[in-house]
Coordinates of C-alpha atoms and ligand atoms in Angstrom, one line a residue:
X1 CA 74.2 -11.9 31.7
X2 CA 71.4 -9.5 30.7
X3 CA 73.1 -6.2 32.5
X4 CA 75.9 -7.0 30.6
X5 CA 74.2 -7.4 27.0
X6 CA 72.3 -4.0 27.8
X7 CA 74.8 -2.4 28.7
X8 CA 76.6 -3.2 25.7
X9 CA 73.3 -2.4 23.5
X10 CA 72.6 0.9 25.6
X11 CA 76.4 2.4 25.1
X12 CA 76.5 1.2 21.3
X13 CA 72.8 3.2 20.8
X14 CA 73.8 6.0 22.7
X15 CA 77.1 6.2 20.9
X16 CA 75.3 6.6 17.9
X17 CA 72.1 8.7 19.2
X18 CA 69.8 6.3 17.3
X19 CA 67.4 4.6 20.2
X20 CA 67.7 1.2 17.6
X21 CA 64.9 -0.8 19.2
X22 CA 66.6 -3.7 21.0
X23 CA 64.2 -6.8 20.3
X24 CA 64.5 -10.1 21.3
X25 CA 64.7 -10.6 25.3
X26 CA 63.5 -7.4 26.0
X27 CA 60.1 -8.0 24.2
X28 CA 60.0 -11.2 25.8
X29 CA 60.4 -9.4 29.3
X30 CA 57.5 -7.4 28.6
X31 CA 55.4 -9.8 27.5
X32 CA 55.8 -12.0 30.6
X33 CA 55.7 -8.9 32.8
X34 CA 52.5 -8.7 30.7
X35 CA 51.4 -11.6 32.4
X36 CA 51.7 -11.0 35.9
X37 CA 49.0 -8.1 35.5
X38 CA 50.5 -5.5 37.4
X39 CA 48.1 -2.9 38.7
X40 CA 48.3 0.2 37.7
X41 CA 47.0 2.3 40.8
X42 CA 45.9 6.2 40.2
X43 CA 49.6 8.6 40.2
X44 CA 50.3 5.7 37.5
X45 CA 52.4 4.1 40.2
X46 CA 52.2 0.0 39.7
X47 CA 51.1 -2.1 42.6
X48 CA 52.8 -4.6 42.9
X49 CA 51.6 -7.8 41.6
X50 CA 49.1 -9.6 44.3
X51 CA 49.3 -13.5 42.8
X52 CA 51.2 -16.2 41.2
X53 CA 53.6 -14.4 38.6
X54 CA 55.1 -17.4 36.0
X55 CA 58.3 -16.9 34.2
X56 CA 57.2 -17.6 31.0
X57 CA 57.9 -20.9 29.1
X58 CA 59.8 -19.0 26.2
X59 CA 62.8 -16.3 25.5
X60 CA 60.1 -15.3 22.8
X61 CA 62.2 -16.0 19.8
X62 CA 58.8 -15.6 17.6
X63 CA 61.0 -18.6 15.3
X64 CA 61.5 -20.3 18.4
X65 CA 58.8 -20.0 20.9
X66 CA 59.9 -23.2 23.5
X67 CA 63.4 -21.8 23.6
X68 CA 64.5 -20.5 26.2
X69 CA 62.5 -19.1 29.4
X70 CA 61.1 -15.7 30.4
X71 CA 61.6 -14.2 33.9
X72 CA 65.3 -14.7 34.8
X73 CA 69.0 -14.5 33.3
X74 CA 71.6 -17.0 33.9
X75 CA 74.7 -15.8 34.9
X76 CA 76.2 -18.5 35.7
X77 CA 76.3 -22.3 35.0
X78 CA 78.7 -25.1 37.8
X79 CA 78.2 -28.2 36.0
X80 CA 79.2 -31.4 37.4
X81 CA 78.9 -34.1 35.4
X82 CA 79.9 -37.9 34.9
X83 CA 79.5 -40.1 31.8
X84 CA 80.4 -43.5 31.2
X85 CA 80.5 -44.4 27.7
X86 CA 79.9 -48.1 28.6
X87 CA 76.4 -47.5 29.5
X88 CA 75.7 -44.5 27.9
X89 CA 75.1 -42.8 31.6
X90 CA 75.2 -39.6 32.1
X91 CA 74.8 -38.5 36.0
X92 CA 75.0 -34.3 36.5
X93 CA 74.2 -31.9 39.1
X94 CA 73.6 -28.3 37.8
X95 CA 74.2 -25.1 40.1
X96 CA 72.5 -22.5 38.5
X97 CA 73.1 -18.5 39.3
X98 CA 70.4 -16.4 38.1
X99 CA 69.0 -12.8 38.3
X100 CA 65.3 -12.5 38.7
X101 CA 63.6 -10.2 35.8
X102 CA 60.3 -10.2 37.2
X103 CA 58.6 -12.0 40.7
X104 CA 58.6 -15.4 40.2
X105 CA 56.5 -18.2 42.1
X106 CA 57.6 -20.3 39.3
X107 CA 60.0 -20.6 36.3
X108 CA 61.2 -22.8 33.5
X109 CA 64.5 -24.8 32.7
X110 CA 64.7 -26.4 29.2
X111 CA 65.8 -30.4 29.9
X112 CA 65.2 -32.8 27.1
X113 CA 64.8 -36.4 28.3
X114 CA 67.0 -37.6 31.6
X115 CA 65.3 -38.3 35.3
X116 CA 65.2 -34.9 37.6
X117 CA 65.6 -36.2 41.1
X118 CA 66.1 -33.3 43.0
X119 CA 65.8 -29.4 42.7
X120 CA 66.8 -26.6 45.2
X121 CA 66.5 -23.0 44.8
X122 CA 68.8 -21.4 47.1
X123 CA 69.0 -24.0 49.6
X124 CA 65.7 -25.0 50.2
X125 CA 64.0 -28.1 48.4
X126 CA 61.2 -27.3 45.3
X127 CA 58.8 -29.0 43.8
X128 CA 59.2 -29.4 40.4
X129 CA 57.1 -30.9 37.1
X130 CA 57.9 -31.8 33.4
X131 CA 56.5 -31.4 29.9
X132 CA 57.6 -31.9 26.7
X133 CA 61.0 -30.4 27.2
X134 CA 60.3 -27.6 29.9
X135 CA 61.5 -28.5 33.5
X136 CA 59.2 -26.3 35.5
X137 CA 60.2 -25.2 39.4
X138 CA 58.4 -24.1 42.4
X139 CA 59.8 -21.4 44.1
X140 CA 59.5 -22.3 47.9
X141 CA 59.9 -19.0 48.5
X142 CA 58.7 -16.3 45.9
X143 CA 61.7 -14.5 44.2
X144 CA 61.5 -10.6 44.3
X145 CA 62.3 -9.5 40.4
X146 CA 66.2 -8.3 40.9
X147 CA 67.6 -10.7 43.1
X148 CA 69.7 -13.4 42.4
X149 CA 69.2 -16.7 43.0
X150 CA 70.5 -20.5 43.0
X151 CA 69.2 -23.6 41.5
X152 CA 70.5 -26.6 41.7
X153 CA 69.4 -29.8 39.6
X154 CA 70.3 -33.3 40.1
X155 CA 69.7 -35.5 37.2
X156 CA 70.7 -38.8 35.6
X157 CA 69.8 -40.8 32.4
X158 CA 70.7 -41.8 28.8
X159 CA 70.7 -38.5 26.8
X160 CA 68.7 -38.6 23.9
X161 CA 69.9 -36.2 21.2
X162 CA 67.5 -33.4 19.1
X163 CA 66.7 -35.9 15.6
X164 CA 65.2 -33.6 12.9
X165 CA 63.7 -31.1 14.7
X166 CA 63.1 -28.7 12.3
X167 CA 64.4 -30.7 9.4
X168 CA 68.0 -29.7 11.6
X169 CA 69.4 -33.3 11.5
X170 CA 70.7 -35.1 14.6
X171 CA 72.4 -32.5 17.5
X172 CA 73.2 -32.2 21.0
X173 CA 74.8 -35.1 23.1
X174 CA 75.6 -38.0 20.5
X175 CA 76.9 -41.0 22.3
X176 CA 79.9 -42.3 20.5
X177 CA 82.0 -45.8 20.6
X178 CA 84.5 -44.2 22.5
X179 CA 82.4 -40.8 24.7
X180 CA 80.0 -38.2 23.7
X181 CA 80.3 -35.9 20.7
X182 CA 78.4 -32.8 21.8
X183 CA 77.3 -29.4 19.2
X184 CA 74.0 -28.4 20.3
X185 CA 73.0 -25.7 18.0
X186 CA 70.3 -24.4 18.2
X187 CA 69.0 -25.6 21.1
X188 CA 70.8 -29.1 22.2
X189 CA 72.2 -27.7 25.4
X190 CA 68.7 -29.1 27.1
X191 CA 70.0 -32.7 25.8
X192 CA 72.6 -32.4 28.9
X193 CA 72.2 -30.0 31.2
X194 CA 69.2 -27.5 32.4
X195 CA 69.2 -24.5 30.8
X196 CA 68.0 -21.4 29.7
X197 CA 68.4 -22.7 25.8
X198 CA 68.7 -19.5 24.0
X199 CA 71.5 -18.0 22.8
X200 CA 69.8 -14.1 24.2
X201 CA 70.9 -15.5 28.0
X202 CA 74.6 -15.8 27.6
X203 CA 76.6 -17.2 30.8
X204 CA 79.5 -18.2 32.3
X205 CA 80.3 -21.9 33.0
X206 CA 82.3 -24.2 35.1
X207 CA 82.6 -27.9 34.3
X208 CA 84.1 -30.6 36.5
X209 CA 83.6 -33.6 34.1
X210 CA 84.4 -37.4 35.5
X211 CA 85.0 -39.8 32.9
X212 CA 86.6 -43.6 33.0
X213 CA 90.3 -43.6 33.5
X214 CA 92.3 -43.3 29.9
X215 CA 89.5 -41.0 28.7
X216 CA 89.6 -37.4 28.5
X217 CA 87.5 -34.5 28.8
X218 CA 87.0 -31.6 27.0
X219 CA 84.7 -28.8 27.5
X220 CA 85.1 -24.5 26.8
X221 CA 87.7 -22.6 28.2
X222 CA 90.8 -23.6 29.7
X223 CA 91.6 -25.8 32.7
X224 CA 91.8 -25.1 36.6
X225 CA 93.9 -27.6 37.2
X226 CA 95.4 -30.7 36.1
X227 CA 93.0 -33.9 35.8
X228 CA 92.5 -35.7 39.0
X229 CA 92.6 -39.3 39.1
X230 CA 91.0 -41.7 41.6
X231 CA 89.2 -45.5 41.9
X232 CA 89.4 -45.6 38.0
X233 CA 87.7 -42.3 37.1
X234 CA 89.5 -38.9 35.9
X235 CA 87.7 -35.5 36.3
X236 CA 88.7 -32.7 34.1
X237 CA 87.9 -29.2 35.6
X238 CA 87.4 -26.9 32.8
X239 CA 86.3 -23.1 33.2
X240 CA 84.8 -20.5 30.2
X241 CA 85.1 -17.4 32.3
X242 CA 83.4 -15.4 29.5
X243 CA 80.1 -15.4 28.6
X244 CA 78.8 -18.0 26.3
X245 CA 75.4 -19.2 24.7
X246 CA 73.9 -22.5 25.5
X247 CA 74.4 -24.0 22.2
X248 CA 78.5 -23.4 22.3
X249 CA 78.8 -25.5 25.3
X250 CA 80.5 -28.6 24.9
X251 CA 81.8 -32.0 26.9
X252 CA 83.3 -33.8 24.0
X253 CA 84.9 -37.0 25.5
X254 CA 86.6 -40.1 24.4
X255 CA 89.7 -41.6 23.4
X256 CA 92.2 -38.2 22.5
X257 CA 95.5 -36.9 21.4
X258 CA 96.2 -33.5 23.0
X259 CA 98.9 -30.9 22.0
X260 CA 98.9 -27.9 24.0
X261 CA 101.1 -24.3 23.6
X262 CA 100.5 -20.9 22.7
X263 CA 100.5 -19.2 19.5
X264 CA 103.1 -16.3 17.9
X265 CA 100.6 -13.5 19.5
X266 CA 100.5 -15.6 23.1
X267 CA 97.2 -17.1 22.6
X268 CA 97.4 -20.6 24.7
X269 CA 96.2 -23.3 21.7
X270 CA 94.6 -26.9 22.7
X271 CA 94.3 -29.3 20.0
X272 CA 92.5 -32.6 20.4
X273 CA 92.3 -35.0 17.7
X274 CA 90.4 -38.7 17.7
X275 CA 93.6 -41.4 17.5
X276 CA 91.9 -42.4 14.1
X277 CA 92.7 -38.7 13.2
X278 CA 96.6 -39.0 14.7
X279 CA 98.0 -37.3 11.3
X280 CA 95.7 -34.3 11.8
X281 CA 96.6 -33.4 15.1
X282 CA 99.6 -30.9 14.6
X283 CA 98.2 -29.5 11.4
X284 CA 95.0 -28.6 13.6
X285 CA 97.2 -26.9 16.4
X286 CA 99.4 -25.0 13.5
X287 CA 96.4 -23.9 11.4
X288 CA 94.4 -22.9 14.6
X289 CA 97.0 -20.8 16.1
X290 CA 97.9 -19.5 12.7
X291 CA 94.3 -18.7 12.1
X292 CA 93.7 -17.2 15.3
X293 CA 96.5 -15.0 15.3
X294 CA 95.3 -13.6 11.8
X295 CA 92.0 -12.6 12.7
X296 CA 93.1 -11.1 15.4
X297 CA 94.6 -8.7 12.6
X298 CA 91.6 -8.3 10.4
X299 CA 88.3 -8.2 13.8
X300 CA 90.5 -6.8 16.1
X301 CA 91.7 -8.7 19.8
X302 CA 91.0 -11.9 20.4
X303 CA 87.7 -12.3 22.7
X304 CA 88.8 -15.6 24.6
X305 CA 91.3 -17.2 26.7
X306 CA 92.6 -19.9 24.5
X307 CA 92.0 -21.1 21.2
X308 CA 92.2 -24.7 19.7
X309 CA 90.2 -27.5 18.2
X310 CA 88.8 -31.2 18.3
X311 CA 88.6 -33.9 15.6
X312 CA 86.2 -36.2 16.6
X313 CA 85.2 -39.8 15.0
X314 CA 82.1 -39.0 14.8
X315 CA 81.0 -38.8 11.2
X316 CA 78.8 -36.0 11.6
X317 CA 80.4 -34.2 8.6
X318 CA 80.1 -30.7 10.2
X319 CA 81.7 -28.4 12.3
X320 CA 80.6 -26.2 15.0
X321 CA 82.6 -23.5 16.1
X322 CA 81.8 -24.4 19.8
X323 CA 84.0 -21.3 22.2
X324 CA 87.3 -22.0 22.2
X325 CA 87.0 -25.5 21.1
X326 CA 85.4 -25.5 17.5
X327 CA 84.4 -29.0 17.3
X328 CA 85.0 -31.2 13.4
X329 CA 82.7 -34.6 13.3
X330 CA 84.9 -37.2 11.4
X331 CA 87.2 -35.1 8.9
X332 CA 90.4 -33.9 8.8
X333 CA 89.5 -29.7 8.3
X334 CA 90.9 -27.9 5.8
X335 CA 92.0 -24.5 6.5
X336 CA 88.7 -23.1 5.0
X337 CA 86.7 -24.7 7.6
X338 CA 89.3 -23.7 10.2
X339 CA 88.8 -20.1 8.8
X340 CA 85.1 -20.5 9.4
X341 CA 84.8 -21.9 12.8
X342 CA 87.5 -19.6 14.1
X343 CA 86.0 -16.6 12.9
X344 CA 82.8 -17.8 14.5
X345 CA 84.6 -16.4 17.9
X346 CA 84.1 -13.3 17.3
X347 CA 81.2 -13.4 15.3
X348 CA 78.5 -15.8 16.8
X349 CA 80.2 -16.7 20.1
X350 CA 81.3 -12.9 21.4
X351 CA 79.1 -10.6 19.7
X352 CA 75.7 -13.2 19.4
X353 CA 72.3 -13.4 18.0
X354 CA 69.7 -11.9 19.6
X355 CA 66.6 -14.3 17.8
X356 CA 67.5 -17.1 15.0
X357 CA 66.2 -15.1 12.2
X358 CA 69.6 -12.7 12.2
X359 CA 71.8 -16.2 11.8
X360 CA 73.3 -14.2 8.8
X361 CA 75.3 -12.3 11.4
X362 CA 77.1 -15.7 12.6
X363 CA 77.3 -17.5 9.0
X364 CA 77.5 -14.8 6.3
X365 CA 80.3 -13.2 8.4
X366 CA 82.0 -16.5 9.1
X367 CA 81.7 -17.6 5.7
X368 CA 82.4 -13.8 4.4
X369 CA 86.1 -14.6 6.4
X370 CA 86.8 -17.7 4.5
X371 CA 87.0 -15.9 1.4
X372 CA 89.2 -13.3 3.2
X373 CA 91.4 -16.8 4.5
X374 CA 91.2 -17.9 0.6
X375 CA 92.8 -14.3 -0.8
X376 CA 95.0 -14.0 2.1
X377 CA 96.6 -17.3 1.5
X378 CA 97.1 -16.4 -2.6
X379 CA 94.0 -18.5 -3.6
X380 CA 90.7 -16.9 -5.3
X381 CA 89.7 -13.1 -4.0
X382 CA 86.8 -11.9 -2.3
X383 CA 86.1 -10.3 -5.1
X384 CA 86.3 -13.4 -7.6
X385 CA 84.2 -15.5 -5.4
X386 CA 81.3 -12.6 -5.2
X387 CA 81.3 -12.5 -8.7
X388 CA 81.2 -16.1 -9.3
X389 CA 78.4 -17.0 -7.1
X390 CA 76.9 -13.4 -8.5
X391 CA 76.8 -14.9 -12.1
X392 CA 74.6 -17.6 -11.6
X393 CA 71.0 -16.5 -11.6
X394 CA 69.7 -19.7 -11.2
X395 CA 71.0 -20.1 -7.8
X396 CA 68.3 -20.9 -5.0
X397 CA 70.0 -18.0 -3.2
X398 CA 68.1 -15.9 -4.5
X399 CA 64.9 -16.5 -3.9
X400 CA 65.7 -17.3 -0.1
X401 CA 66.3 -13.9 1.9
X402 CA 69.0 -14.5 4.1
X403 CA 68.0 -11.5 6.8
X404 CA 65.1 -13.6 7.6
X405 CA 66.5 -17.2 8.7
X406 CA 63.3 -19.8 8.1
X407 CA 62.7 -21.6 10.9
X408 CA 62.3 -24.6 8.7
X409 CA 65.8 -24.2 6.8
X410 CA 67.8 -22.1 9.2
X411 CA 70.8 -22.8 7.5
X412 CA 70.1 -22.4 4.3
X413 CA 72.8 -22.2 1.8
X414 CA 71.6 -18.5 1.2
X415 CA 72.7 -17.7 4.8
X416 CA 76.1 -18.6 4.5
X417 CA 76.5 -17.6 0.7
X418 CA 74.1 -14.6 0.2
X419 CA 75.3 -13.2 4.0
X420 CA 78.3 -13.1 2.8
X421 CA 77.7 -11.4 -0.6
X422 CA 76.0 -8.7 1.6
X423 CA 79.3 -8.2 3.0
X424 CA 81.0 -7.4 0.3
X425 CA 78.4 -5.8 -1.7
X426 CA 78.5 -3.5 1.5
X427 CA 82.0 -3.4 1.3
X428 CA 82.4 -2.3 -2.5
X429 CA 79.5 0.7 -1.3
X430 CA 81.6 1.9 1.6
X431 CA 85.2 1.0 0.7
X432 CA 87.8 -1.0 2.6
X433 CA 89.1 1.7 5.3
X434 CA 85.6 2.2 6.3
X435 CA 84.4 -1.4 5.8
X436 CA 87.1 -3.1 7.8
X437 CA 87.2 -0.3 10.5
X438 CA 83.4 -1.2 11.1
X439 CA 84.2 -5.2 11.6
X440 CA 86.6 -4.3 14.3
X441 CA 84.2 -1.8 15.9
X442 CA 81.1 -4.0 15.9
X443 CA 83.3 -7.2 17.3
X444 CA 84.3 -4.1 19.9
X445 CA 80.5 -2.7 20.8
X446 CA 79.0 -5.9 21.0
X447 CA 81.7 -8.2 22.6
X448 CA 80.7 -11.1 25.0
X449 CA 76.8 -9.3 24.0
X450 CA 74.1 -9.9 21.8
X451 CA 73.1 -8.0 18.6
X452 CA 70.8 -7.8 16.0
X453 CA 70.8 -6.9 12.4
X454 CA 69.0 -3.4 12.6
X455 CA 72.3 -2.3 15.0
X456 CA 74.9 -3.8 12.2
X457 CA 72.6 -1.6 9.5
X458 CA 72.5 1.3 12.1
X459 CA 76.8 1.0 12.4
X460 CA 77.6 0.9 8.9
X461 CA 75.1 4.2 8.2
X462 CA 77.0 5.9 11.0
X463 CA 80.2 5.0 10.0
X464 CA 79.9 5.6 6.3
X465 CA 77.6 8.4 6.6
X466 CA 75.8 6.7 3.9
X467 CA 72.2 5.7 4.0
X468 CA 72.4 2.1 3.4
X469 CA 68.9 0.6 3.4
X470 CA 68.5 0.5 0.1
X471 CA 71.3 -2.1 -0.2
X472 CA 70.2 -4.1 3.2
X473 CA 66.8 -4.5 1.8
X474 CA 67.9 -5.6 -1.4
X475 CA 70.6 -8.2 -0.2
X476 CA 69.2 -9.6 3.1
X477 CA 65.1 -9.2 2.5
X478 CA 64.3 -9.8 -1.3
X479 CA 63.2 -12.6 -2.5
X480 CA 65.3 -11.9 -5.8
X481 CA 68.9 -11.2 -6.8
X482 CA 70.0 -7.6 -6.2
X483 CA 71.5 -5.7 -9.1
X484 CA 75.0 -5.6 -10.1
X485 CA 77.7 -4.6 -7.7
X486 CA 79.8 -2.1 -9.8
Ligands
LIG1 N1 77.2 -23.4 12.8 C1 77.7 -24.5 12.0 C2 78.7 -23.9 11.0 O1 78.4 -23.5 10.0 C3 76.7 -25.4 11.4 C4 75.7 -26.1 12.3 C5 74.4 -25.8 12.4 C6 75.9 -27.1 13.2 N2 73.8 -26.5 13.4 C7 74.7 -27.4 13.8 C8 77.0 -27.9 13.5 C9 74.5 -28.4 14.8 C10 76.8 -28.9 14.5 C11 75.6 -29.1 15.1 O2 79.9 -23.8 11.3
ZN2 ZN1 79.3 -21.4 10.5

């Protein structure tokens, strides 16, 4: 979805006349272009390349450097795929539509674990090798840089979930008693499916998920049709027509109880709840429509075709705020939570990260609109909770900069809490018209794209007309609490 994401990035920059530099997927672009060692001929005209040109094994996250591949751009993902909790099987067949960036005699898929039997780019059979978790293909034909083109990878295995990479805990496709319990960020998505696992390469998806009769099947988006049935198996075909990173992509199955409808402001809801979590099924529909229909108040329209949630029984004891279908592991949410994940829609799953170390833009703004959920509903202000967190110096907070997400804490609690804080200390600087005008513009110039902290910086100067780096550098990049807020 690159042409999309630039074109997004080029209008917003243009808008404002300030050439931000767009990092991220464009510098890895160049640096695999670097690779293939162009010639530059006399008229500075460039030959084109004469030998074997490599998309490269990264995105070029410099947190991140296996994530992700250089060379192409999903656009789309068709994902057909068949589980059987019994013996932990999963059995899928990707069709992959991509654009060439570059001419490529080979490229990279990230796939963690499972058996690759077969691979075809369009049509035609390729060779294919593994390493570590990079699926690397042949191109039986080479691929001139601007076309598209179709891979498909078959595949089978027990999925082995991410443990503690990064000190991140266990993600990706968890088995459970019952189905799979899937939240893959960061990069999980290679647990279950080939991908391009980087949330710069956002996609659309299709899933046609087969489980055993009396389970059901729940992935992004809404449904084509309704479940088909046959020899004991029931496929669900679920579509997320709107682009989405890797790591939002979900196939949650199991034992569930579903309610379905559509909110005050029309938003079809789907809420899925675990039968050990049967007394927090309508609360979950009534708080996520509720919720939904609020922000769509405060960040402007809503980004997606349907809203909802899932209670799992999976005692993960976190949430992720998965598109469309925020995903709790084992609780019953509180509204708070439901605040967070559904604010995550706009902010992490529409407008996105273009490299980890911005992760401030996903969880100090979702985290910045639970205190806006706690004031709106008559509990503490914005304002208190700034100041309470402000008062105590001692906080580890301060000493982490939460502009820079470490790749070996990326969710640090100064992400969440000290992101957020930025927020309002920005907010007090510019006042509320102008403050809440610019949420609803960046959700606006950067829907269904990718962004980066430098164009949220650049947005707020244009639309305060004040220079704010003093108070980005002191919030997101110091290793020290920031003065007072008066
Ligand atoms: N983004 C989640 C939240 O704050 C937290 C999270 C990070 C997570 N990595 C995860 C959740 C992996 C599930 C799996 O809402
Ligand atoms: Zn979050």
């Amino acid at each position: 979805m690159a042409a999309h994401r630039f074109a997004t990035t080029l209008s917003l920059t243009t808008a404002l006349s300030l050439g931000a530099p767009f990092l991220g997927l464009a510098t890895a672009c160049t640096a695999s272009e670097g690779a293939v060692a162009a010639e530059t001929v006399p008229g500075g005209v460039k030959a084109p390349p004469a030998g074997d040109t490599v998309g490269a094994p990264g995105v070029g996250d410099p947190d991140f450097p296996q994530d992700g591949n250089g060379g192409y751009d999903v656009d789309h993902y068709g994902l057909k795929l068949s589980y059987d909790p019994a013996s932990k099987r999963l059995e899928g067949s990707a069709a992959i539509r991509a654009r060439a960036v570059q001419d490529l005699t080979a490229f990279d898929l990230d796939l963690h674990g499972l058996t690759v039997s077969r691979v075809t780019v369009d049509g035609a059979a390729a060779q294919f090798g593994r390493r570590e978790d990079e699926l690397t293909v042949t191109a039986p034909a080479r691929i001139k840089n601007g076309t598209r083109f179709d891979v498909t990878v078959d595949y089978a295995g027990v999925p082995d979930p991410v443990r503690n990479y990064a000190g991140l805990g266990t993600y990706g496709f968890i088995a459970t008693t019952d189905g799979s319990f899937v939240t893959c960020e960061p990069n999980g998505a290679k647990t279950w499916f080939p991908s391009n696992d980087h949330p710069s390469d956002k996609a659309t998806y299709d899933f046609k998920i087969t489980v055993p009769e009396g389970l059901t099947a729940i992935a992004n988006g809404e449904m084509d049709a309704q479940p088909k049935t046959s020899d004991g198996k029931t496929t669900f075909a679920w579509r997320e027509k709107h682009p989405m990173a890797t790591y939002l992509a979900t196939m949650t199955t199991g034992k569930f109880e579903v309610r379905t409808g559509t909110s005050d402001l029309g938003i079809p809801v789907y809420a899925a709840v675990d039968p050990a979590f049967h007394g927090s099924l309508d609360n979950l529909y009534t708080a996520s429509a509720k919720i939904t229909d609020y922000w769509t108040t405060v960040f402007g329209p809503y980004p997606f075709s349907s809203t909802g949630g899932v209670v799992d029984n999976y005692s993960a004891g976190y949430a992720l705020e998965n598109q469309t279908k925020p995903v709790y592991g084992g609780f019953t949410p509180d509204t708070g939570i439901i605040a967070h994940e559904l604010a995550h829609q706009w902010f992490g799953d529409s407008v996105s990260i273009t490299r980890w170390k911005d992760l401030w833009l996903n969880e100090g703004f979702a985290t910045y609109a639970e205190w806006l959920w706690s004031e709106h509903r008559g509990g503490q202000t914005a304002d208190a909770l700034f100041r309470s967190y402000y008062a105590n110096n001692l906080d580890p907070i301060w000493s982490y900069p939460p502009g820079r997400a470490q790749r070996a804490d990326l969710f640090n609690g100064s992400v969440y809490t000290r992101g957020a804080m930025t927020l309002h200390a920005l907010r007090k600087e510019i006042g509320d018209a102008t403050f809440f005008a610019l949420l609803k513009k960046w959700t606006a110039a950067h829907r269904y794209g990718n962004a980066t902290t430098e164009e949220f910086v650049a947005l707020a100067e244009h639309m305060s007309g004040k220079k704010l780096d003093g108070l980005f550098d002191a919030w997101l990049y110091q290793p020290r609490r920031p003065a007072p807020v008066t």
